[in-house]
Coordinates of C-alpha atoms and ligand atoms in Angstrom, one line a residue:
X1 CA 7.8 20.1 -20.6
X2 CA 6.8 20.9 -17.3
X3 CA 9.5 20.2 -14.8
X4 CA 9.5 19.2 -11.9
X5 CA 12.4 18.0 -8.4
X6 CA 9.7 15.7 -7.3
X7 CA 6.3 14.0 -9.3
X8 CA 3.7 11.8 -7.2
X9 CA 1.5 10.6 -10.0
X10 CA -2.1 9.4 -7.6
X11 CA -3.3 11.7 -5.0
X12 CA -4.3 8.6 -2.1
X13 CA -3.2 8.2 0.8
X14 CA 0.5 6.7 -0.4
X15 CA 0.6 9.9 -2.6
X16 CA -0.2 13.2 -0.6
X17 CA 1.5 11.4 2.7
X18 CA 5.2 11.5 -0.3
X19 CA 3.9 14.7 -1.2
X20 CA 3.7 16.4 2.5
X21 CA 7.0 14.9 3.4
X22 CA 9.2 15.7 0.7
X23 CA 7.5 19.7 0.3
X24 CA 9.8 21.0 2.2
X25 CA 12.4 20.1 -0.2
X26 CA 11.4 21.2 -3.5
X27 CA 8.8 22.1 -5.7
X28 CA 5.9 18.7 -5.7
X29 CA 3.1 17.9 -9.0
X30 CA 0.4 15.1 -7.6
X31 CA -0.4 13.7 -10.9
X32 CA -4.2 12.4 -10.9
X33 CA -6.7 10.9 -13.3
X34 CA -10.3 11.8 -12.1
X35 CA -10.5 14.6 -9.3
X36 CA -8.7 15.0 -5.9
X37 CA -10.2 12.8 -3.4
X38 CA -11.3 10.0 -5.4
X39 CA -8.7 6.9 -4.5
X40 CA -9.1 3.1 -3.3
X41 CA -8.4 5.1 0.5
X42 CA -11.6 7.5 0.7
X43 CA -13.5 4.9 0.6
X44 CA -11.9 2.9 3.7
X45 CA -14.1 1.5 5.4
X46 CA -12.9 -0.2 8.7
X47 CA -9.7 1.7 9.8
X48 CA -6.3 1.7 10.2
X49 CA -4.2 -1.1 12.2
X50 CA -1.9 0.2 14.9
X51 CA -0.4 -0.8 18.6
X52 CA -2.3 2.2 20.4
X53 CA -3.7 0.6 23.7
X54 CA -2.1 -1.6 26.9
X55 CA -3.7 -4.4 26.4
X56 CA -2.1 -4.5 23.0
X57 CA 1.7 -5.1 21.6
X58 CA 4.7 -4.8 18.4
X59 CA 4.7 -8.8 19.1
X60 CA 1.2 -9.9 19.0
X61 CA 0.6 -7.6 15.7
X62 CA 3.5 -9.4 13.9
X63 CA 1.7 -12.8 14.8
X64 CA -1.0 -11.6 13.4
X65 CA 0.0 -10.5 10.1
X66 CA 2.2 -13.3 9.8
X67 CA -0.2 -16.1 10.0
X68 CA -1.9 -14.2 8.1
X69 CA 0.3 -13.7 5.5
X70 CA 1.0 -17.7 5.0
X71 CA 4.7 -17.7 5.3
X72 CA 5.7 -15.0 2.6
X73 CA 5.7 -12.0 4.3
X74 CA 9.6 -10.9 4.7
X75 CA 9.7 -10.2 8.2
X76 CA 12.4 -7.4 8.9
X77 CA 9.6 -5.2 6.7
X78 CA 6.9 -6.7 9.3
X79 CA 8.2 -5.4 12.5
X80 CA 9.6 -2.6 10.9
X81 CA 5.8 -0.9 9.5
X82 CA 4.2 -2.5 12.3
X83 CA 6.8 -0.8 14.7
X84 CA 7.1 3.0 12.6
X85 CA 3.0 3.1 13.1
X86 CA 2.2 4.6 16.2
X87 CA 4.5 7.7 14.9
X88 CA 3.0 8.4 11.9
X89 CA -0.4 7.8 13.4
X90 CA 0.3 10.6 15.6
X91 CA 1.0 12.7 13.0
X92 CA -2.0 12.5 11.1
X93 CA -4.0 13.2 14.3
X94 CA -2.2 16.4 14.8
X95 CA -2.5 16.8 11.5
X96 CA -6.5 17.1 11.8
X97 CA -7.9 13.4 11.5
X98 CA -10.4 12.8 13.5
X99 CA -10.2 9.1 15.1
X100 CA -13.6 8.3 16.7
X101 CA -12.9 7.9 20.2
X102 CA -15.2 6.9 23.1
X103 CA -16.1 7.2 26.6
X104 CA -14.3 5.2 29.8
X105 CA -16.0 4.8 32.8
X106 CA -17.4 7.1 35.0
X107 CA -15.7 10.6 34.9
X108 CA -12.1 8.9 33.1
X109 CA -12.5 11.3 30.3
X110 CA -12.3 9.8 26.3
X111 CA -9.9 6.9 24.5
X112 CA -9.6 5.6 21.2
X113 CA -12.8 3.5 20.1
X114 CA -10.9 0.6 18.8
X115 CA -12.2 -1.7 16.6
X116 CA -12.1 -5.5 15.5
X117 CA -11.5 -7.4 12.3
X118 CA -10.5 -10.9 10.5
X119 CA -6.7 -12.4 11.9
X120 CA -6.7 -9.5 14.7
X121 CA -6.3 -11.3 18.0
X122 CA -6.7 -7.2 20.0
X123 CA -8.6 -4.3 19.3
X124 CA -5.8 -2.8 16.9
X125 CA -8.1 -0.1 14.5
X126 CA -8.5 3.7 14.5
X127 CA -11.3 4.8 12.4
X128 CA -13.6 7.1 12.0
X129 CA -16.8 5.5 11.9
X130 CA -17.1 3.4 9.6
X131 CA -15.9 6.6 6.7
X132 CA -11.9 6.0 7.7
X133 CA -11.0 6.5 4.1
X134 CA -12.8 9.5 3.5
X135 CA -11.2 11.6 6.9
X136 CA -8.4 10.4 5.8
X137 CA -8.7 11.8 2.3
X138 CA -9.9 15.2 4.2
X139 CA -7.4 15.5 6.3
X140 CA -4.6 14.7 4.1
X141 CA -5.8 17.0 1.1
X142 CA -6.5 19.9 3.6
X143 CA -2.8 20.1 4.6
X144 CA -1.5 20.0 0.6
X145 CA -3.2 22.3 -0.3
X146 CA -1.3 24.7 2.9
X147 CA 1.6 23.8 0.6
X148 CA 2.4 26.3 -1.9
X149 CA 4.8 24.5 -3.3
X150 CA 2.3 22.2 -4.1
X151 CA 1.0 21.6 -7.2
X152 CA -2.2 18.9 -8.3
X153 CA -3.1 18.2 -11.4
X154 CA -6.6 16.6 -11.9
X155 CA -8.3 15.0 -14.4
X156 CA -4.4 14.3 -15.7
X157 CA -3.8 9.9 -16.9
X158 CA -0.1 9.3 -15.8
X159 CA 0.7 6.9 -19.1
X160 CA 4.5 5.8 -19.4
X161 CA 7.1 6.3 -17.6
X162 CA 9.8 8.4 -19.4
X163 CA 12.5 6.2 -18.6
X164 CA 16.1 7.0 -21.0
X165 CA 16.3 3.5 -21.2
X166 CA 13.5 3.6 -23.8
X167 CA 15.1 6.9 -24.6
X168 CA 17.9 5.0 -25.8
X169 CA 20.5 6.8 -23.4
X170 CA 23.1 4.0 -21.9
X171 CA 23.9 3.5 -18.6
X172 CA 22.0 3.0 -16.2
X173 CA 18.2 2.6 -16.9
X174 CA 16.8 5.6 -15.2
X175 CA 13.1 7.1 -14.2
X176 CA 13.3 10.3 -16.0
X177 CA 9.3 11.6 -15.7
X178 CA 6.4 10.6 -17.1
X179 CA 3.8 10.9 -20.2
X180 CA 1.0 12.6 -19.1
X181 CA -2.4 12.9 -20.5
X182 CA -4.6 15.7 -19.7
X183 CA -7.8 14.7 -20.3
X184 CA -9.8 17.8 -20.7
X185 CA -7.7 18.5 -24.1
X186 CA -6.9 15.2 -25.0
X187 CA -2.6 16.5 -25.2
X188 CA 0.0 14.4 -23.7
X189 CA 2.6 16.5 -22.2
X190 CA 5.6 15.9 -20.5
X191 CA 6.5 15.9 -17.0
X192 CA 10.0 15.4 -16.6
X193 CA 12.5 15.1 -12.7
X194 CA 14.4 13.4 -10.9
X195 CA 12.3 11.6 -8.8
X196 CA 8.5 10.0 -9.4
X197 CA 6.4 8.5 -6.9
X198 CA 4.5 5.4 -8.1
X199 CA 1.1 6.1 -5.6
X200 CA -1.5 5.2 -8.3
X201 CA -3.3 2.0 -5.8
X202 CA -4.3 -1.3 -6.9
X203 CA -6.4 -3.1 -9.3
X204 CA -9.7 -4.4 -8.4
X205 CA -11.4 -3.3 -11.6
X206 CA -9.7 -6.5 -13.6
X207 CA -12.5 -8.3 -12.5
X208 CA -15.8 -8.7 -12.7
X209 CA -17.0 -7.7 -9.1
X210 CA -15.4 -5.1 -7.0
X211 CA -15.3 -3.2 -4.2
X212 CA -12.9 -0.6 -5.3
X213 CA -13.8 2.2 -7.3
X214 CA -13.3 3.2 -11.4
X215 CA -9.9 4.1 -11.1
X216 CA -8.5 1.0 -10.0
X217 CA -7.0 0.0 -13.2
X218 CA -3.9 -1.6 -12.2
X219 CA -1.8 1.4 -14.4
X220 CA 1.3 2.0 -11.6
X221 CA 1.7 -1.9 -12.3
X222 CA 1.3 -1.5 -15.8
X223 CA 3.5 1.6 -16.6
X224 CA 6.3 -0.4 -14.3
X225 CA 6.1 -3.7 -15.9
X226 CA 7.0 -2.0 -19.4
X227 CA 9.3 0.9 -18.1
X228 CA 11.2 -2.2 -16.8
X229 CA 11.0 -2.8 -13.5
X230 CA 9.9 -6.2 -11.2
X231 CA 7.1 -7.1 -10.6
X232 CA 6.2 -9.6 -7.8
X233 CA 3.5 -11.6 -6.4
X234 CA -0.1 -11.0 -8.3
X235 CA -1.3 -13.7 -8.5
X236 CA -2.8 -12.7 -4.6
X237 CA -5.8 -10.8 -5.0
X238 CA -7.6 -10.6 -1.9
X239 CA -11.6 -10.8 -2.1
X240 CA -13.2 -9.6 0.4
X241 CA -16.1 -11.9 1.4
X242 CA -18.5 -9.2 2.5
X243 CA -19.6 -6.5 -1.0
X244 CA -23.5 -6.2 -1.3
X245 CA -24.8 -8.0 -3.5
X246 CA -28.2 -5.4 -4.5
X247 CA -29.5 -4.9 -8.4
X248 CA -28.7 -1.7 -7.8
X249 CA -25.4 -1.5 -5.6
X250 CA -22.3 -1.0 -7.7
X251 CA -19.3 -1.5 -5.6
X252 CA -20.2 -1.4 -1.8
X253 CA -18.7 -3.0 0.1
X254 CA -20.0 -4.4 4.1
X255 CA -17.1 -3.5 6.5
X256 CA -15.6 -6.5 7.9
X257 CA -16.1 -4.8 10.8
X258 CA -19.1 -5.0 10.9
X259 CA -18.3 -8.9 12.2
X260 CA -15.8 -7.8 14.1
X261 CA -19.1 -5.6 16.8
X262 CA -20.8 -9.8 17.1
X263 CA -21.9 -10.8 13.0
X264 CA -23.1 -13.1 11.8
X265 CA -22.6 -15.4 8.1
X266 CA -25.7 -17.5 7.5
X267 CA -26.7 -19.1 4.9
X268 CA -29.9 -18.0 3.3
X269 CA -31.3 -20.9 5.4
X270 CA -29.8 -19.0 8.9
X271 CA -27.3 -21.3 9.3
X272 CA -24.6 -20.7 10.9
X273 CA -21.7 -22.4 8.4
X274 CA -18.7 -20.7 9.5
X275 CA -17.9 -23.3 12.7
X276 CA -16.5 -26.0 10.7
X277 CA -13.6 -23.6 8.8
X278 CA -11.8 -22.2 11.0
X279 CA -11.7 -21.5 15.4
X280 CA -12.0 -17.4 14.6
X281 CA -15.8 -18.2 13.1
X282 CA -16.0 -14.9 10.5
X283 CA -13.4 -13.1 11.7
X284 CA -11.1 -15.5 10.2
X285 CA -8.5 -14.5 7.7
X286 CA -10.0 -13.0 5.3
X287 CA -9.1 -16.3 2.2
X288 CA -10.4 -18.9 4.1
X289 CA -13.7 -17.0 4.7
X290 CA -13.9 -16.1 0.9
X291 CA -13.3 -19.6 0.2
X292 CA -16.2 -20.7 2.6
X293 CA -18.9 -19.0 1.5
X294 CA -18.1 -19.8 -2.4
X295 CA -18.0 -23.6 -1.6
X296 CA -21.7 -22.6 0.7
X297 CA -23.0 -20.4 -2.6
X298 CA -21.9 -22.7 -4.8
X299 CA -23.6 -26.2 -2.5
X300 CA -27.0 -24.4 -2.3
X301 CA -27.4 -22.9 -5.7
X302 CA -27.7 -19.4 -3.7
X303 CA -26.0 -16.3 -5.0
X304 CA -25.6 -15.5 -2.1
X305 CA -25.4 -15.8 2.0
X306 CA -26.6 -13.3 5.1
X307 CA -24.8 -11.1 7.4
X308 CA -26.7 -10.9 10.2
X309 CA -26.0 -8.7 13.1
X310 CA -29.6 -8.0 14.3
X311 CA -29.0 -9.3 17.4
X312 CA -27.1 -6.0 19.4
X313 CA -29.4 -3.1 19.7
X314 CA -30.7 -1.7 16.9
X315 CA -28.8 2.9 18.0
X316 CA -24.8 1.1 18.5
X317 CA -26.0 -0.2 14.3
X318 CA -26.7 3.1 13.8
X319 CA -24.3 4.7 15.7
X320 CA -20.9 2.8 14.8
X321 CA -21.7 2.2 11.0
X322 CA -24.0 4.8 9.9
X323 CA -22.6 5.0 6.4
X324 CA -23.6 1.4 6.1
X325 CA -26.8 1.8 7.5
X326 CA -28.0 5.1 5.7
X327 CA -26.4 2.6 2.1
X328 CA -28.6 -0.1 2.7
X329 CA -31.9 1.3 3.8
X330 CA -31.0 3.4 0.7
X331 CA -31.7 0.2 -1.0
X332 CA -34.6 -0.9 1.2
X333 CA -32.4 -3.2 3.5
X334 CA -32.6 -2.0 7.5
X335 CA -29.6 -3.6 9.0
X336 CA -30.7 -4.1 12.6
X337 CA -33.8 -5.4 11.4
X338 CA -32.7 -8.0 8.9
X339 CA -29.8 -10.3 7.1
X340 CA -27.5 -7.7 5.1
X341 CA -27.3 -10.3 1.6
X342 CA -23.4 -10.2 0.7
X343 CA -21.3 -11.9 -1.7
X344 CA -17.5 -12.0 -2.1
X345 CA -15.3 -9.2 -4.7
X346 CA -11.6 -8.9 -5.3
X347 CA -10.7 -6.5 -3.2
X348 CA -7.3 -6.1 -2.5
X349 CA -3.5 -6.2 -4.8
X350 CA -0.9 -8.1 -2.2
X351 CA 1.4 -8.1 -5.0
X352 CA 2.6 -5.3 -7.4
X353 CA 6.4 -3.3 -8.1
X354 CA 8.9 -4.8 -6.2
X355 CA 10.1 -2.6 -3.3
X356 CA 12.2 -2.8 0.0
X357 CA 10.3 -0.6 2.5
X358 CA 11.8 2.5 2.1
X359 CA 10.2 2.6 -2.2
X360 CA 12.9 2.3 -3.8
X361 CA 12.3 0.0 -7.0
X362 CA 14.4 -1.5 -9.0
X363 CA 14.8 1.5 -11.4
X364 CA 17.0 4.3 -10.0
X365 CA 14.3 7.6 -9.5
X366 CA 11.5 5.5 -9.9
X367 CA 9.5 4.8 -6.6
X368 CA 6.4 3.0 -5.2
X369 CA 4.6 2.6 -2.2
X370 CA 1.1 1.5 -1.1
X371 CA -1.2 -0.8 -3.0
X372 CA 0.7 -0.7 -6.3
X373 CA 3.7 -1.6 -4.3
X374 CA 5.5 -5.2 -2.2
X375 CA 6.7 -4.7 0.2
X376 CA 6.8 -7.9 1.9
X377 CA 4.1 -6.4 4.6
X378 CA 1.8 -8.7 3.4
X379 CA 2.7 -12.3 1.7
X380 CA -0.1 -14.1 0.0
X381 CA -2.8 -12.0 1.9
X382 CA -3.2 -9.5 3.8
X383 CA -4.2 -8.9 6.9
X384 CA -7.5 -5.9 7.2
X385 CA -6.1 -2.6 8.3
X386 CA -2.4 -2.7 7.2
X387 CA -2.9 -1.3 3.6
X388 CA -3.7 2.2 5.2
X389 CA -0.8 1.4 7.6
X390 CA 1.6 -0.1 5.1
X391 CA 0.9 3.5 2.9
X392 CA 1.2 6.5 5.9
X393 CA 4.6 4.7 7.1
X394 CA 6.5 3.4 3.4
X395 CA 5.1 6.9 2.3
X396 CA 7.3 8.8 5.2
X397 CA 10.4 6.2 4.7
X398 CA 10.2 6.7 0.9
X399 CA 10.8 10.6 1.2
X400 CA 13.0 10.6 3.7
X401 CA 14.9 8.2 1.1
X402 CA 14.6 10.0 -1.8
X403 CA 17.2 11.6 -3.6
X404 CA 16.4 15.2 -3.5
X405 CA 17.0 17.7 -6.1
X406 CA 20.2 18.4 -5.8
X407 CA 20.8 15.1 -8.5
X408 CA 19.6 18.2 -10.8
X409 CA 22.0 16.4 -13.4
X410 CA 20.6 14.0 -14.0
X411 CA 17.8 15.5 -16.2
X412 CA 18.8 14.6 -20.3
X413 CA 16.5 15.8 -23.2
X414 CA 13.2 14.4 -23.5
X415 CA 11.2 14.0 -26.8
X416 CA 7.9 15.2 -26.7
X417 CA 4.6 11.9 -27.4
X418 CA 4.6 10.8 -30.5
X419 CA 0.8 9.9 -30.4
X420 CA -1.1 8.2 -33.8
X421 CA -3.4 10.6 -34.8
X422 CA -6.8 9.3 -36.0
X423 CA -9.9 8.6 -34.5
X424 CA -12.4 6.0 -34.8
X425 CA -15.5 5.7 -35.0
X426 CA -15.9 2.0 -33.5
X427 CA -13.2 2.2 -31.0
X428 CA -15.8 2.6 -28.1
X429 CA -17.8 -0.4 -29.0
X430 CA -14.9 -1.9 -29.4
X431 CA -13.5 -1.2 -26.1
X432 CA -15.9 -1.2 -24.0
X433 CA -16.2 -5.3 -25.2
X434 CA -12.7 -5.4 -24.5
X435 CA -12.9 -4.4 -21.1
X436 CA -16.3 -6.4 -20.0
X437 CA -14.5 -9.4 -21.5
X438 CA -11.0 -9.5 -19.8
X439 CA -13.2 -8.4 -16.1
X440 CA -15.5 -11.5 -17.3
X441 CA -12.5 -13.8 -18.0
X442 CA -10.7 -13.0 -14.9
X443 CA -13.9 -13.7 -12.5
X444 CA -14.8 -17.2 -14.6
X445 CA -11.5 -18.4 -14.8
X446 CA -9.1 -17.3 -12.1
X447 CA -10.5 -15.6 -9.3
X448 CA -11.2 -18.1 -5.6
X449 CA -11.2 -21.1 -7.1
X450 CA -8.3 -21.4 -9.4
X451 CA -7.6 -24.5 -11.5
X452 CA -4.2 -25.3 -14.4
X453 CA -6.8 -25.6 -17.4
X454 CA -9.2 -22.8 -16.1
X455 CA -5.5 -20.2 -15.8
X456 CA -4.6 -21.5 -19.5
X457 CA -7.6 -20.7 -21.0
X458 CA -8.0 -17.0 -19.5
X459 CA -4.3 -16.7 -20.3
X460 CA -5.5 -17.7 -23.7
X461 CA -8.0 -15.5 -24.0
X462 CA -6.1 -12.5 -22.9
X463 CA -3.0 -13.0 -24.9
X464 CA -5.5 -12.3 -28.5
X465 CA -7.0 -9.5 -26.3
X466 CA -4.7 -7.7 -25.5
X467 CA -2.8 -8.6 -29.3
X468 CA -6.4 -6.3 -30.8
X469 CA -5.0 -3.3 -27.9
X470 CA -2.4 -3.2 -29.5
X471 CA -3.1 -2.5 -32.3
X472 CA -5.8 -0.3 -31.2
X473 CA -3.2 1.7 -29.1
X474 CA -0.3 2.5 -32.0
X475 CA -3.4 3.6 -34.9
X476 CA -5.5 5.9 -33.0
X477 CA -5.2 8.5 -31.0
X478 CA -5.3 7.5 -26.7
X479 CA -8.0 8.3 -24.5
X480 CA -8.1 7.1 -21.1
X481 CA -10.6 4.1 -21.7
X482 CA -8.4 2.3 -23.6
X483 CA -5.3 3.3 -21.9
X484 CA -7.2 2.2 -18.7
X485 CA -8.2 -1.4 -20.8
X486 CA -4.1 -1.8 -22.1
X487 CA -3.4 -1.4 -18.1
X488 CA -6.0 -3.7 -16.7
X489 CA -5.3 -6.7 -19.7
X490 CA -1.6 -6.3 -19.4
X491 CA -1.8 -7.0 -15.2
X492 CA -4.4 -9.3 -15.9
X493 CA -1.3 -10.9 -17.7
X494 CA 0.9 -10.4 -14.7
X495 CA -1.6 -11.9 -12.1
X496 CA -2.8 -15.5 -15.2
X497 CA 1.6 -15.9 -15.1
X498 CA 1.8 -15.6 -11.7
X499 CA -0.6 -17.7 -10.8
X500 CA 0.9 -20.6 -13.3
X501 CA 4.5 -20.4 -12.1
X502 CA 2.8 -21.1 -8.2
X503 CA 2.8 -24.9 -8.0
X504 CA 0.8 -24.6 -4.7
X505 CA -1.6 -23.4 -2.8
X506 CA -1.0 -20.7 -0.5
X507 CA -2.7 -17.8 1.2
X508 CA -5.5 -16.3 -2.0
X509 CA -3.7 -18.4 -4.7
X510 CA -5.9 -21.4 -4.4
X511 CA -6.0 -24.5 -7.1
X512 CA -7.4 -27.4 -6.6
X513 CA -4.1 -29.7 -9.0
X514 CA -2.3 -28.5 -6.1
X515 CA -4.7 -27.9 -2.9
X516 CA -2.1 -28.6 -0.4
X517 CA 1.4 -25.6 -0.3
X518 CA 4.7 -26.5 -1.2
X519 CA 7.5 -26.2 1.6
X520 CA 9.7 -25.9 -1.1
X521 CA 8.0 -22.4 -2.4
X522 CA 7.4 -21.2 1.4
X523 CA 9.7 -18.4 0.6
X524 CA 9.5 -17.8 -2.8
X525 CA 7.7 -14.4 -3.9
X526 CA 6.9 -14.8 -8.1
X527 CA 8.4 -12.2 -9.1
X528 CA 8.2 -10.9 -13.3
X529 CA 9.9 -8.7 -15.7
X530 CA 10.1 -7.9 -18.8
Ligands
FAD601 P1 -5.7 5.2 -4.2 O1 -5.8 4.7 -2.4 O2 -5.9 3.6 -4.5 O3 -5.2 6.0 -4.6 C1 -4.5 6.2 -6.4 C2 -4.7 7.2 -7.1 O4 -4.1 7.1 -7.6 C3 -5.5 8.0 -6.7 O5 -5.8 9.3 -7.0 C4 -6.0 7.4 -8.7 O6 -7.2 8.1 -8.6 C5 -4.4 7.5 -9.0 N1 -4.1 6.8 -10.0 C6 -4.5 5.5 -10.7 N2 -3.8 5.8 -11.7 C7 -3.5 7.2 -12.3 C8 -3.1 7.0 -13.1 N3 -2.0 6.1 -14.7 N4 -3.0 8.5 -14.1 C9 -2.9 9.4 -12.7 N5 -3.1 9.6 -11.9 C10 -4.0 7.7 -11.4 N6 -7.8 -0.6 3.9 C11 -7.0 -0.7 5.1 O7 -6.8 -0.3 5.8 N7 -8.2 -0.2 5.6 C12 -9.7 0.1 5.5 O8 -10.8 -0.1 6.7 C13 -9.5 -0.9 4.4 N8 -10.9 -0.7 3.2 C14 -11.3 -0.6 2.2 C15 -12.3 0.1 1.7 C16 -13.0 -0.4 0.1 C17 -13.6 -0.2 -0.3 C18 -11.7 0.0 -0.8 C19 -11.5 0.0 -2.4 C20 -10.1 -0.6 0.3 C21 -10.2 -0.4 1.3 N9 -9.0 -0.8 2.0 C22 -9.0 -0.1 3.3 C23 -7.7 -1.3 1.1 C24 -7.0 0.7 1.8 O9 -7.7 1.9 1.2 C25 -5.6 0.9 0.3 O10 -5.2 -0.3 -0.1 C26 -5.2 2.3 -0.2 O11 -6.8 3.5 0.5 C27 -4.5 2.5 -1.4 O12 -4.1 3.9 -1.3 P2 -3.2 3.6 -2.4 O13 -3.0 5.8 -1.8 O14 -1.6 2.9 -3.1 O15 -3.6 4.2 -3.8
SIN602 C1 -13.1 -3.7 6.0 O1 -13.4 -2.3 6.5 O2 -13.5 -4.2 6.1 C2 -12.1 -3.3 4.8 C3 -10.6 -3.1 6.1 C4 -9.5 -3.1 5.0 O3 -9.3 -3.4 3.4 O4 -8.4 -3.6 5.2

């Protein structure tokens, strides 16, 4: 058994910010299932929303967040996160993060170049061209490398949280650590600590089409739910309106910042179709834009719509969006000369493990921060670029709040992992078939536009698959593919359950059987626990 003072599951912005903050108080293990930089954070393009300009105010940022959240945000949480943002950003810059700057007129020096995205009334997105996430990971990992108290375990897959209740201890249900699969050796190891942070990110891979990388399989939500934590608002899956549509492109996002710099959505015949949907047109909140694109594709029968930024100077496009420009060029699309084919794709999980703004879950010793958590900031629809902000602020707050190593007394004996030991030659084909079936079912029946009948159909199919997966799980040696399959199946079930429980359309949960918001549900979360 490996013992630490703090266990951090995940090495994106949430896990790394927390680890850096607690490192002065004890030994930290960061457990991450691929290489250390691989995370949703690493692919973030648009940037971090925060109030840094004189033309902007906390009041406006709060108001924009509440409007996007469609009545379901927790106002006190929104205030805290937005108001603490500038201090956390300043620390990030001190750590070596280089946000893009712009020249001031004359000899006025330089200032932060602020981008604009959907639902924002002001320019307030700090960015590093269009690779903001990659630069954030670089800066945070460089800082982690200088802390000898932090040990990173790459290619280590967290399987399940270890709780006192699961082990049969009486008294409160505490988190004691986690069982972890070392992917290289195939062994399952026990990691123990008085504090465990879930920073495992979101669940885009539950859907057939997603902007997320392969790591996003909802493992944290699944582990927390199995451990007895509450999970809420999983029906609010955000579909990003503009994912590149190309047969060879896997999950490549075309940042909302492209629309912020003038990009316009058009039908394939060149008609600007957002005019009738929202006064902010192509820059309306994401739920509205994604639904409008879905409607346009269904009406025209086309497989995609166009995003056109060709009216801006080529030099500007190439300098502001170098990664998008080069990647599209690699697929034969010159975005300075032709419109970009785009489709909506699953992007962000607004719900998650229920926490307060300090990352505390209902299980002592267990914290959750970042996309895995549901703090109440996003409500029914996240405002663009508020997620990196939430992870930074809450990572810091959780680190300040969490019980330091003085609580060694809570350590209890933990038995080693008990594994099945059979190999199954059929495993890979069954696992990949089930993966595909879940993702397709979720895309077809639990997507941008839902109905009760489709949700029920999806629920029945997922339940059948879960039974089959469960048999596999107990009988055979665990592999990361099988573990992820078990998790996406459970997360799919939670998304469907939450969606069926909400008898209204609000934000990202749009159901043709209840097409309007229901005032009785305006303040109600859909909370599930085992
Ligand atoms: P992640 O960064 O996803 O990190 C999760 C970590 O947990 C990874 O290291 C992963 O390997 C690890 N992990 C997961 N499961 C396990 C397990 N079982 N065992 C061990 N390790 C595990 N948000 C913005 O605010 N602004 C943007 O511009 C923006 N652009 C985006 C662009 C793209 C393409 C995508 C996909 C998302 C974007 N988002 C953006 C959303 C934002 O990037 C994420 O919400 C945020 O980075 C989540 O950070 P996190 O630390 O919570 O999780
Ligand atoms: C983007 O760049 O469009 C992504 C921003 C976000 O998801 O917040």
